[in-house]
Short mmCIF file of C-alpha atoms in Angstrom, two decimals:
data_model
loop_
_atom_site.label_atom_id
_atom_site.label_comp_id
_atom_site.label_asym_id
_atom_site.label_seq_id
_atom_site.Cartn_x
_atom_site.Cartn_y
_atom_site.Cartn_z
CA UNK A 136 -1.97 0.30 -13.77
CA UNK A 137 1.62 -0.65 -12.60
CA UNK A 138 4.01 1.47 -10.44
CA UNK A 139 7.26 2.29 -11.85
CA UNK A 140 10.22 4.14 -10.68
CA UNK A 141 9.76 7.33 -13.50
CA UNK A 142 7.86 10.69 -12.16
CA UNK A 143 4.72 10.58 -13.56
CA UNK A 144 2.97 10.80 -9.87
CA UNK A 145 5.95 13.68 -8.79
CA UNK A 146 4.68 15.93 -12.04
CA UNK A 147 1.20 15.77 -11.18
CA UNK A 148 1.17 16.87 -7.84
CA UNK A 149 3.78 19.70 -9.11
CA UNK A 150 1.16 20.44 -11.61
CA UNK A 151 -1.82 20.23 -9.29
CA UNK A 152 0.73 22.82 -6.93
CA UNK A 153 0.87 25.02 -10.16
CA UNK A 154 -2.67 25.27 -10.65
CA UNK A 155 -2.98 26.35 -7.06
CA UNK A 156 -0.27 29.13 -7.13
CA UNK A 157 -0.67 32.39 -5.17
CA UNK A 158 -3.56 30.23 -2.94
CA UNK A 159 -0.63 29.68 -0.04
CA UNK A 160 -2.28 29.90 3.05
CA UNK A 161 0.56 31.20 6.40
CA UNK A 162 -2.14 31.01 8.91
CA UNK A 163 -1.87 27.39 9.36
CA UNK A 164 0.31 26.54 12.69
CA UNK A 165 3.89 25.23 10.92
CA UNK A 166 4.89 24.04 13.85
CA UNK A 167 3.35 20.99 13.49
CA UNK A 168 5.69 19.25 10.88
CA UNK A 169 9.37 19.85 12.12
CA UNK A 170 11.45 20.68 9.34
CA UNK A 171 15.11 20.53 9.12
CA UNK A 172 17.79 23.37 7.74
CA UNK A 173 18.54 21.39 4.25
CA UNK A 174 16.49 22.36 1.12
CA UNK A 175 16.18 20.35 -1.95
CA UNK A 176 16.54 21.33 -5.48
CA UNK A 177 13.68 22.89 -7.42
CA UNK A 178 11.64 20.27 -9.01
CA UNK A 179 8.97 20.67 -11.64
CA UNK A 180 8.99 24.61 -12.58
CA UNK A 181 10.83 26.20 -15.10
CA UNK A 182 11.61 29.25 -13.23
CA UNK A 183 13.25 27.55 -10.00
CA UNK A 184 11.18 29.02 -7.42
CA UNK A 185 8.94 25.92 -7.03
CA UNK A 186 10.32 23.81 -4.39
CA UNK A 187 8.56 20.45 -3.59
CA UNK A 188 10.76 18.71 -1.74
CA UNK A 189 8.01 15.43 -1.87
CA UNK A 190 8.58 15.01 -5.31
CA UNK A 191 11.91 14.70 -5.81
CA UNK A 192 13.92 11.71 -7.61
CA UNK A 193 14.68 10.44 -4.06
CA UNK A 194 11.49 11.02 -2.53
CA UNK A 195 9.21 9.37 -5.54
CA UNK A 196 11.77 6.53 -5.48
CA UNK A 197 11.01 5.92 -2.13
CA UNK A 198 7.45 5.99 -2.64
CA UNK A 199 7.10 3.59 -5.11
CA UNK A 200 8.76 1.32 -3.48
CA UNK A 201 6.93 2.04 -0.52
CA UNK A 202 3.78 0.94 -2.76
CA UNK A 203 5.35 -2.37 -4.29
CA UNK A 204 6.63 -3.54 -0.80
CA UNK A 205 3.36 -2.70 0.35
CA UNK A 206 1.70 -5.16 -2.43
CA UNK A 207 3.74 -7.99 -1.71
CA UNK A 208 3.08 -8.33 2.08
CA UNK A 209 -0.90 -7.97 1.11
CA UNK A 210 -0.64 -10.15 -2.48
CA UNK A 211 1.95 -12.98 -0.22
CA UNK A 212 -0.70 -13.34 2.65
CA UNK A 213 -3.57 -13.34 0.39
CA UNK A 214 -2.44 -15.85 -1.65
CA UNK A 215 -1.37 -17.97 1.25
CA UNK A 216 -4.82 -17.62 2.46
CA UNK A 217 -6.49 -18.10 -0.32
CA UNK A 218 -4.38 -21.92 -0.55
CA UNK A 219 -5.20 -22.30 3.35
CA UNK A 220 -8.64 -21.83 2.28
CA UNK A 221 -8.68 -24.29 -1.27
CA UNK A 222 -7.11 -26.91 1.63
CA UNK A 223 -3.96 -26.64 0.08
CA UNK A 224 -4.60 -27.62 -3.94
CA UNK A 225 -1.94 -24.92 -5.13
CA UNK A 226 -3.91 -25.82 -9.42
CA UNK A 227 -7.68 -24.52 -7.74
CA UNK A 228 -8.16 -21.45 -10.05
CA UNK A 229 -8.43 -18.90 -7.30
CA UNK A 230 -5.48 -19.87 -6.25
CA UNK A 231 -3.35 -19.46 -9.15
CA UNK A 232 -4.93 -16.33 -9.74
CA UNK A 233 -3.90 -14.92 -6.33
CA UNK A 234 -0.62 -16.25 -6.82
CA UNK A 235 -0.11 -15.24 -10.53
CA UNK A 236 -0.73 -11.44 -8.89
CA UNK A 237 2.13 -11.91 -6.59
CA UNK A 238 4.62 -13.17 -9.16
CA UNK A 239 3.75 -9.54 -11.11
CA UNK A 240 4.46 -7.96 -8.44
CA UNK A 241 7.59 -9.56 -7.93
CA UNK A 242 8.28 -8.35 -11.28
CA UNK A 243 7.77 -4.85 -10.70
CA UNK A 244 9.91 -4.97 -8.07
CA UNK A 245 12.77 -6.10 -10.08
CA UNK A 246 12.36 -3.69 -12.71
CA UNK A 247 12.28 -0.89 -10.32
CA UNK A 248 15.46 -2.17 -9.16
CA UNK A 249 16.39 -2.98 -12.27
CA UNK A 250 15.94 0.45 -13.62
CA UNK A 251 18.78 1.80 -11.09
CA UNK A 252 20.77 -1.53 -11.75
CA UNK A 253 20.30 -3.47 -14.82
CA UNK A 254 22.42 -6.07 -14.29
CA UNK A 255 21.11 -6.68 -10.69
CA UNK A 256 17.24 -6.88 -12.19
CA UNK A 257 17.21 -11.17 -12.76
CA UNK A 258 19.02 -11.80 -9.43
CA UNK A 259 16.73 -9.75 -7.74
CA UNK A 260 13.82 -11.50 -9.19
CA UNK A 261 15.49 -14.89 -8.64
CA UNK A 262 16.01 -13.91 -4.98
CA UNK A 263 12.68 -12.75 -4.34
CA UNK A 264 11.02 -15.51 -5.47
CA UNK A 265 12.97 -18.16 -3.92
CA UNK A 266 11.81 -16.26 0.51
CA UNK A 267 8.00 -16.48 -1.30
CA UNK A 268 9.07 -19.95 -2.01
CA UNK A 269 9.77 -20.31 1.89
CA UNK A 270 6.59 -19.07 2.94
CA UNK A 271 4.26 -21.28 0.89
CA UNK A 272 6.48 -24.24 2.90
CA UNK A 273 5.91 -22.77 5.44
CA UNK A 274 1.95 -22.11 5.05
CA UNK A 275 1.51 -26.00 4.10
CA UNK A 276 3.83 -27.32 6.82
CA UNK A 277 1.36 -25.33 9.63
CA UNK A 278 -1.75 -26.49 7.41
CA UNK A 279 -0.92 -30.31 7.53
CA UNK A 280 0.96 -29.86 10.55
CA UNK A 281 4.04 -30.81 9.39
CA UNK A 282 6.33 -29.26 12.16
CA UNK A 283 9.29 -30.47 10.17
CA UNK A 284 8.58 -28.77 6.93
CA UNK A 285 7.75 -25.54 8.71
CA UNK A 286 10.90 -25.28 10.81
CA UNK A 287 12.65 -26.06 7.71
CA UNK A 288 11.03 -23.03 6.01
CA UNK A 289 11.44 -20.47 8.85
CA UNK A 290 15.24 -21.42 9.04
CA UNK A 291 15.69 -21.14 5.45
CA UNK A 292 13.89 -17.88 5.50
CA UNK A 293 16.46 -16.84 8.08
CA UNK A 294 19.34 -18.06 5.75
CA UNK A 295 17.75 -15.93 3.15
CA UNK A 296 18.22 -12.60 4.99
CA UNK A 297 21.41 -12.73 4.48
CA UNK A 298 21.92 -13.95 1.00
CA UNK A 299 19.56 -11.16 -0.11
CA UNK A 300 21.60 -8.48 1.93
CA UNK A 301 25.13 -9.84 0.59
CA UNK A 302 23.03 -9.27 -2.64
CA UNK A 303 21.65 -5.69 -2.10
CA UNK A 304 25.09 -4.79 -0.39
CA UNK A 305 26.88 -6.18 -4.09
CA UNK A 306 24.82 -3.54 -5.50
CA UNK A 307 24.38 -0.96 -3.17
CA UNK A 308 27.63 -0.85 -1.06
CA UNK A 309 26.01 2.38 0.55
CA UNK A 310 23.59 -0.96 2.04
CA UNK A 311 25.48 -2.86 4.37
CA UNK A 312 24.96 -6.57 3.95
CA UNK A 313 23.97 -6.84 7.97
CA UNK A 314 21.75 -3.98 7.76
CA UNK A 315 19.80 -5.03 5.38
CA UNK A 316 19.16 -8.56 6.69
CA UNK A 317 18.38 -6.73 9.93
CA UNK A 318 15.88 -4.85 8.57
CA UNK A 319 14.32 -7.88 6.96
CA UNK A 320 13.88 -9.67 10.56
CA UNK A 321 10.38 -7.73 11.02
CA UNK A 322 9.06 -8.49 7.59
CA UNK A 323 9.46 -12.32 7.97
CA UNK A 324 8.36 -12.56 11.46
CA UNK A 325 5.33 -10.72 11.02
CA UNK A 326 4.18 -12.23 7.91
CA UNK A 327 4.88 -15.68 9.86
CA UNK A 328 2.54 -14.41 12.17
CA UNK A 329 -0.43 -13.82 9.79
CA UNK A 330 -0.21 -16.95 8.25
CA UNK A 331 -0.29 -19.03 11.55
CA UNK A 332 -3.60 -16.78 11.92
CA UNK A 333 -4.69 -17.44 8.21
CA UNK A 334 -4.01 -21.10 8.92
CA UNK A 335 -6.27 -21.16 12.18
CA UNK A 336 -8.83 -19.41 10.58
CA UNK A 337 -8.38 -16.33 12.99
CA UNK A 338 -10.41 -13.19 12.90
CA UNK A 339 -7.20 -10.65 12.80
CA UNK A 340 -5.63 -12.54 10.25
CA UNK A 341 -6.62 -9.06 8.42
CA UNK A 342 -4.76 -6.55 11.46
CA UNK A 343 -2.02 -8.69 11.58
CA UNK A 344 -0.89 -8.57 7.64
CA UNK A 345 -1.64 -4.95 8.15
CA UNK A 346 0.59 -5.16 10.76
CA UNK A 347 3.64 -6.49 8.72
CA UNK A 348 2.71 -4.32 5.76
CA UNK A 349 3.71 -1.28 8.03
CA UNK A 350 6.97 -2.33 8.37
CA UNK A 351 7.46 -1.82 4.56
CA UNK A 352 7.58 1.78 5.22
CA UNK A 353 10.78 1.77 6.85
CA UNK A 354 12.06 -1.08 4.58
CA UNK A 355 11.28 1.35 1.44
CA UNK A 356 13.50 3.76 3.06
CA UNK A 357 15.85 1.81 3.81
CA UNK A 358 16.57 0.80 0.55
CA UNK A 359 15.44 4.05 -1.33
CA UNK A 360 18.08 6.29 0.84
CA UNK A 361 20.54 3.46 -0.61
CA UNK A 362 20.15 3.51 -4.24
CA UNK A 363 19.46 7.97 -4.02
CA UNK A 364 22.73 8.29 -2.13
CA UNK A 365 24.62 5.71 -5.21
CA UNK A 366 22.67 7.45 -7.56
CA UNK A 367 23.50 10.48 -6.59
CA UNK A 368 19.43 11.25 -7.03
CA UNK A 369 18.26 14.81 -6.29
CA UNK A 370 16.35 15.29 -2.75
CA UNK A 371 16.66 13.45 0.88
CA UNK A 372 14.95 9.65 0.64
CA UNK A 373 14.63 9.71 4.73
CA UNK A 374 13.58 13.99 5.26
CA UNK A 375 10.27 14.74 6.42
CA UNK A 376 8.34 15.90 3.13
CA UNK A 377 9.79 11.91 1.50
CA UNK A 378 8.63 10.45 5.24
CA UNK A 379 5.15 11.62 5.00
CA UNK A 380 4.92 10.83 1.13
CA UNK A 381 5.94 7.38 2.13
CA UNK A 382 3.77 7.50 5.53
CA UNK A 383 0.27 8.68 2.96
CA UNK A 384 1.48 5.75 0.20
CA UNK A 385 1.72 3.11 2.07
CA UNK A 386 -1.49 3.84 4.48
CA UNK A 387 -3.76 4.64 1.37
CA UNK A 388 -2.25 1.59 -0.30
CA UNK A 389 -3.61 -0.79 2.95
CA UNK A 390 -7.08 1.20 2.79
CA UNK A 391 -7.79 -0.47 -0.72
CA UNK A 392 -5.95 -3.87 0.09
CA UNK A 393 -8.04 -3.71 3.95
CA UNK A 394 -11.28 -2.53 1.92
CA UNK A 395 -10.86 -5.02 -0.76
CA UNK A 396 -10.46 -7.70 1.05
CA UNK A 397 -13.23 -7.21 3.73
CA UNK A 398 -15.77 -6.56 0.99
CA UNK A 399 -14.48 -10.25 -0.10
CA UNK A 400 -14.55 -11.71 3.33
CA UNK A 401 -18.26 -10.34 3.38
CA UNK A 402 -19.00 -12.20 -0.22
CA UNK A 403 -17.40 -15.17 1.07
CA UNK A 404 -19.62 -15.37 4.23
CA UNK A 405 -22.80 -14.85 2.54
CA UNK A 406 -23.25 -11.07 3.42
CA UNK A 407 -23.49 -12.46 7.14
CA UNK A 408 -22.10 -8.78 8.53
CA UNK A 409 -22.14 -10.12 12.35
CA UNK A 410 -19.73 -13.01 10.93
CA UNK A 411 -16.21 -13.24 13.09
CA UNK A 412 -14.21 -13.16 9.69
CA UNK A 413 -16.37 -9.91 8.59
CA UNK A 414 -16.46 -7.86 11.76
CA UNK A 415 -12.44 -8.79 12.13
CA UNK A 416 -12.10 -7.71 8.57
CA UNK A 417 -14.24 -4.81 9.23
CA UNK A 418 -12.49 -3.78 12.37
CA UNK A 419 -8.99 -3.99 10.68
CA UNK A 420 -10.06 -1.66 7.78
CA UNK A 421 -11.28 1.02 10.19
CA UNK A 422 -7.98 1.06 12.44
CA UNK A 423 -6.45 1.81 9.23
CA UNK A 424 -9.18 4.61 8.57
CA UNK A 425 -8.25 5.79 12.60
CA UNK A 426 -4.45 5.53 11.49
CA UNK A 427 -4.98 7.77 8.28
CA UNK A 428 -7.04 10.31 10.09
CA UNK A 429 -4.27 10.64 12.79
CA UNK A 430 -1.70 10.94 10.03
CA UNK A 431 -3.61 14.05 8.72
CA UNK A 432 -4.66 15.41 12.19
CA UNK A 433 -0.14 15.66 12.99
CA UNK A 434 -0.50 18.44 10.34
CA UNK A 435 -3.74 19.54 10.68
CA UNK A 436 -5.60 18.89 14.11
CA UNK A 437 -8.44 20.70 13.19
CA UNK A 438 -8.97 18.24 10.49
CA UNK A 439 -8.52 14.53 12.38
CA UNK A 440 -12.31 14.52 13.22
CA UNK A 441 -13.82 15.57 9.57
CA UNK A 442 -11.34 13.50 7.62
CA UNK A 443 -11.83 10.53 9.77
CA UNK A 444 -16.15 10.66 9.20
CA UNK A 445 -15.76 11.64 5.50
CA UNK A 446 -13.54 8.52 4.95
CA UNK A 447 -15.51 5.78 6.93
CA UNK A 448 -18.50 7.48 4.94
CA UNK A 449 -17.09 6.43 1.48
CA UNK A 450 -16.04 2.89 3.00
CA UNK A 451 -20.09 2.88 3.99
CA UNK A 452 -20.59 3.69 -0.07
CA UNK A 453 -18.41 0.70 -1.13
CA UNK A 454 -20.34 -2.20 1.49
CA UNK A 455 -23.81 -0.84 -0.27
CA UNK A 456 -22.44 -1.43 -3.76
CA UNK A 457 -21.57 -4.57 -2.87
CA UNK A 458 -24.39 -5.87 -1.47
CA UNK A 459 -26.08 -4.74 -4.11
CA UNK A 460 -24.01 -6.36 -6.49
CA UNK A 461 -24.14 -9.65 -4.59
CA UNK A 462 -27.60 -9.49 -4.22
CA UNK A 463 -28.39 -8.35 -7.67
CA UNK A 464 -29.92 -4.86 -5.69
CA UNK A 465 -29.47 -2.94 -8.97
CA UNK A 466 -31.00 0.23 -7.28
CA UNK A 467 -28.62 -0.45 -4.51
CA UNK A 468 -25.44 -0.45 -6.16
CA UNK A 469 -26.67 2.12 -8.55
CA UNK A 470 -27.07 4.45 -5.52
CA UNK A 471 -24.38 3.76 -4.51
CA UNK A 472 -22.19 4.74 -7.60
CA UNK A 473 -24.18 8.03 -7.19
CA UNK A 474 -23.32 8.61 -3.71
CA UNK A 475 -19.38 7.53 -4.07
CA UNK A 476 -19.47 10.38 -7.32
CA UNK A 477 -20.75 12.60 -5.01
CA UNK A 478 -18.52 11.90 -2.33
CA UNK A 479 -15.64 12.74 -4.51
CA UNK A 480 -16.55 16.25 -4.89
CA UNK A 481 -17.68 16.57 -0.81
CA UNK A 482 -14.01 14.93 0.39
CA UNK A 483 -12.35 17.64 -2.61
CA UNK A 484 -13.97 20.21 -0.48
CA UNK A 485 -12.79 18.93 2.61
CA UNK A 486 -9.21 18.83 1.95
CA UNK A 487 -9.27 22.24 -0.08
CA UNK A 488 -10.68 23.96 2.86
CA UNK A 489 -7.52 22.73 5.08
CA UNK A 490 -5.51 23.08 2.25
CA UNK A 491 -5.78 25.59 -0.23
CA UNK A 492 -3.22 24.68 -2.75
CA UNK A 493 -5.14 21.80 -3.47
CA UNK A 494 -8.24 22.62 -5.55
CA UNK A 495 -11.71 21.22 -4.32
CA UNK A 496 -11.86 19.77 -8.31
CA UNK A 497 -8.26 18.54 -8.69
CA UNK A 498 -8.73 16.41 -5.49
CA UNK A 499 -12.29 15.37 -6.19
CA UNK A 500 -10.95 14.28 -9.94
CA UNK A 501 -7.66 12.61 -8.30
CA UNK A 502 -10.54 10.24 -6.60
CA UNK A 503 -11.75 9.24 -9.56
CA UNK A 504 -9.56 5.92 -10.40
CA UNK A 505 -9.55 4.88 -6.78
CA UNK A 506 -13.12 4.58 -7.17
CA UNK A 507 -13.60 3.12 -10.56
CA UNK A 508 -10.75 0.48 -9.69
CA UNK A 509 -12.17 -0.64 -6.67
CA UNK A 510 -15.72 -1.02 -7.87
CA UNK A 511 -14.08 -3.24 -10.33
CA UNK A 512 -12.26 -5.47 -7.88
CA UNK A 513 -15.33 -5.25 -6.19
CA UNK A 514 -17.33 -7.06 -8.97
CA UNK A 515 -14.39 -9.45 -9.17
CA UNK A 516 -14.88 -10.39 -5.77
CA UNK A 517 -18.81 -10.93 -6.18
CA UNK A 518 -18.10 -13.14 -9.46
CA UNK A 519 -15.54 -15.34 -7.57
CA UNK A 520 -13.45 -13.99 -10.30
CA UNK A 521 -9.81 -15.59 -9.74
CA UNK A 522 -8.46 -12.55 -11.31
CA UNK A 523 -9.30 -10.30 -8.43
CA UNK A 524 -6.06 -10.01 -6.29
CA UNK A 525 -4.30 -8.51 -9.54
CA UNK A 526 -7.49 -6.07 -9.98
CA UNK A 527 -7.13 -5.28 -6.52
CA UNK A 528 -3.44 -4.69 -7.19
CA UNK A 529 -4.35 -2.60 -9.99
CA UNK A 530 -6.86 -0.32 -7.12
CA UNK A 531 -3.90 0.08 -4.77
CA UNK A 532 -1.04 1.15 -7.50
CA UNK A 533 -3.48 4.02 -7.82
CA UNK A 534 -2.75 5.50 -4.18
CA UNK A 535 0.89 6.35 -5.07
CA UNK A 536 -0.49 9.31 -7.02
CA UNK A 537 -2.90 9.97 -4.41
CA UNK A 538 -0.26 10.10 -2.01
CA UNK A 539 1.82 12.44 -4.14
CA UNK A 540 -0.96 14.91 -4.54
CA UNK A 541 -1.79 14.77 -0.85
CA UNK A 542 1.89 15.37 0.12
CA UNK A 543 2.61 18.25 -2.57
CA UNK A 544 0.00 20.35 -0.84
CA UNK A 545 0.88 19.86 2.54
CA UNK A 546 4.63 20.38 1.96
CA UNK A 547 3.23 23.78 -0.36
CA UNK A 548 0.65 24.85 3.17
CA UNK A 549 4.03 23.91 5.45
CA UNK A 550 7.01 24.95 3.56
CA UNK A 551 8.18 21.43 4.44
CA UNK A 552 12.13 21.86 3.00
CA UNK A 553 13.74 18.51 2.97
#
């Protein structure tokens, strides 16, 4: 499953909205998401008095991209691990796979540009791929410590910044050329960070490339605001119903990429769950869970505490399957199958009871592919399949509909506006 800039995640949660109608609940405390004065057209309902103002042309835009910038921060570092840990021999299978994955994504992202601007789609591409090229000199100059080749990389990277915004500002005037390179400044120096870790073999290499994925939040909107004010798209890219879209995408997107990877991390060390690379993994995956819960307890205090138990409980589900898996447990990772199905229908509960417009069944169902994707990374992972960074790509494209659904029913429970 690929992400693409069209509205196929924007009509379900309109549809999943529709199914709910008359279910409004006004005794939650609105308060709690500020809203501004400026509404934005009706979106999804034929009789104009359904307003979602999360999925709107602007606000899906943003999420999408939100997801794809997401990927390549997790797909780059990965891959530059993944050569760190092959000692460097960029033809070892797993690490062509990895970096196969990244090049796709780097495709996506030029077709979502290049769906707003065709003409800009093969510079993009060419652009894009020529700062990954910088990183992977600057991975192997810090591996053989070659000081030279990696202060060559980090000042062509710099260089790059502001060919790419002179490129996105040729496109986009609305994007100053400055502005853009500005914004970019986080991005590299954060992902410059995880790879020195990667390269020393450091415990938060995981938190730290969660670190610079965050930043791709902002990035998204950045750019997304951009193109919807040239474009003229319907909605507000930076409001707060697009802001927590984009908040939910990109922090259920690092949940599968965090997951995935520390359910690798444990395959690679043997199942050793007390090794440093594991428990950092581990640790990384539940600041993320911490991060999510928070994210729901801004709207819904109430709910912070629940949410964050029911979540680490289906993260427990997915380190029995694969122990079971790696261990050839069949009864183990059978059970645990059983238990994730069932969790689906618990966590639908959950989120019904805080928020009524999304049904138990519609939320348990929406659950479905982030399961059955992940187990399938998951058994990737245990067969030292080389194709598992694109099936764990595959996993995390999922969470821009989650995100979508998530956000249409809080912006329904908090007549979020704009």
């Amino acid at each position: 499953m690929k992400r693409s800039i069209p509205m196929a995640a924007a009509a379900v949660a309109v549809a999943l909205l529709a199914t709910a109608c008359g279910n409004s609940s006004d005794s939650a405390n609105s308060g709690n998401t500020p809203s501004k004065s400026k509404s934005s057209q009706s979106v999804g309902s034929s009789d104009g008095t359904t307003t979602d103002a999360s999925a709107t042309d602007a606000a899906t835009l943003r999420a999408n991209l939100t997801g794809l910038l997401h990927d390549h921060v997790w797909l780059a570092g990965n891959a530059l691990q993944t050569a760190v840990l092959q000692k460097g021999d960029l033809k070892n299978k797993q690490v062509t796979g990895a970096v196969a994955a990244l090049d796709e994504n780097s495709v996506e992202l030029s077709k979502a540009i290049g769906a707003a601007y065709p003409d800009a789609e093969a510079p993009f591409l060419a652009s894009w791929r020529q700062h990954i090229g910088f990183f992977v000199d600057y991975t192997l100059g810090k591996a053989t410590k070659d000081k030279a080749k990696s202060d060559k990389a980090m000042k062509d990277l710099d260089g790059y910044r502001t060919g790419f915004g002179q490129l996105i500002n040729s496109v986009v005037p609305e994007l100053p050329a400055d502005a853009v390179a500005e914004e970019l400044k986080p991005h590299v120096a954060s992902l410059l960070t995880a790879i020195d870790a990667a390269v020393a073999n450091d415990p938060t290499f995981q938190s730290k490339l969660a670190v610079s994925s965050e930043h791709m939040v902002m990035t998204a909107g950045i750019l997304a605001d951009g193109i919807a004010k040239n474009k003229k798209m319907d909605g507000d890219a930076m409001g707060t119903a697009s802001t927590t879209r984009a908040t939910l995408t990109g922090q259920l997107n690092d949940h599968v990429w965090l997951a995935g990877n520390a359910l690798q991390t444990a395959v690679r060390q043997g199942g050793n769950l007390k090794d440093k690379q594991v428990t950092g993994a581990v640790k990384a995956l539940d600041d993320n869970s911490v991060a999510l819960s928070k994210t729901i307890g801004s709207v819904y205090p109430d709910a912070e505490a629940p949410f964050l138990a029911s979540w680490r409980q289906h993260i427990g589900f997915f380190v029995d399957y694969t122990l079971g898996k790696a261990t050839k447990d069949k009864a183990k990772s059978d059970k645990a199958m059983k238990d994730l199905d069932g969790y689906r229908t618990g966590f639908g509960q959950l989120i019904n009871s805080v928020v009524p417009e999304l049904p138990a069944d519609a939320v348990a169902e929406e659950l479905k592919p982030h399961v059955a994707s992940l187990l399938t990374a998951i058994d990737a992972a245990v067969a030292n399949d080389p194709t598992f960074q694109s099936k764990l790509a595959d996993s995390a494209a999922h969470m821009t509909m989650t995100g979508a659904v998530l956000t249409g029913g809080i912006v329904a429970n908090k007549k979020i506006t704009d």
